[in-house]
Amino acid sequence: MRKVTTIALDIQGRICTGCNNCVVACPVNALELTVVNPVTRKKTYNVLNGKAVVIDEDVCNGCGICLMVCPQRAITLTTE
């Protein structure tokens, strides 16, 4: 029976500065820097206040490159 590995990537919003390093470095394009308009709930790509890195967990392969390029150490990666 094959063991399934679960990857959990967590970005601390209070620490993240929105520098975009992780988004650019991700080899599988699993990260996106965006904000959500609180009124319309639509994403906007003009990063102002309330920026957030969004993770596509179906795409993330757990390589950890994003951790290495984050100057704030705002990203943690765990596998099970």
XYZ file of C-alpha atoms in Angstrom:
80
model
C 0.000 0.000 0.000
C 1.349 3.408 -0.998
C 1.682 6.048 1.720
C 0.163 9.431 0.890
C 2.180 12.489 1.931
C 0.196 15.491 3.106
C 1.857 18.876 2.623
C 0.823 21.867 4.700
C 2.234 25.260 3.791
C 1.457 28.107 6.169
C 2.213 31.771 5.615
C 2.035 34.022 8.666
C 0.081 37.055 7.486
C 1.272 39.170 10.401
C 4.894 38.615 9.409
C 4.613 38.521 5.589
C 5.536 41.843 3.979
C 4.270 40.933 0.509
C 7.741 41.097 -1.021
C 6.673 38.532 -3.673
C 9.921 36.516 -3.423
C 8.082 33.260 -2.754
C 5.666 33.784 -5.643
C 8.484 34.413 -8.110
C 10.624 31.520 -6.831
C 7.900 28.852 -6.806
C 8.722 26.386 -9.620
C 5.136 25.104 -9.886
C 3.301 28.451 -9.570
C 1.459 27.393 -6.432
C 1.594 30.854 -4.832
C -0.169 34.071 -5.711
C 0.138 37.513 -4.113
C -3.259 39.125 -3.961
C -5.722 41.101 -1.895
C -9.438 40.537 -1.578
C -11.811 43.465 -1.726
C -13.876 43.147 1.478
C -16.996 44.479 -0.240
C -17.056 42.522 -3.493
C -14.947 39.532 -2.334
C -13.078 39.717 -5.662
C -9.323 39.410 -5.923
C -7.379 42.462 -6.962
C -3.741 42.482 -7.927
C -2.904 45.981 -6.735
C -1.230 45.024 -3.503
C -1.918 47.673 -0.916
C -3.124 47.037 2.618
C -4.355 43.570 3.446
C -2.018 41.748 1.080
C -1.894 37.989 1.299
C -0.101 35.120 -0.345
C -2.604 32.547 -1.531
C -1.519 28.904 -1.718
C -2.870 26.427 -4.251
C -2.442 23.286 -2.170
C -3.351 21.055 -5.107
C -0.308 22.374 -6.991
C 2.257 22.754 -4.178
C 4.799 19.920 -4.264
C 6.447 20.736 -0.931
C 9.863 21.569 -2.389
C 10.491 24.314 0.210
C 12.015 26.875 -2.149
C 9.570 29.492 -0.870
C 10.949 29.029 2.655
C 14.487 29.634 1.472
C 13.697 32.935 -0.282
C 11.469 34.460 2.407
C 13.468 37.235 4.138
C 10.951 37.404 7.011
C 10.823 33.624 7.632
C 7.046 33.892 7.441
C 6.531 30.490 5.789
C 6.416 27.087 7.435
C 6.115 23.753 5.689
C 5.089 20.492 7.298
C 4.598 17.069 5.807
C 2.847 14.007 7.180
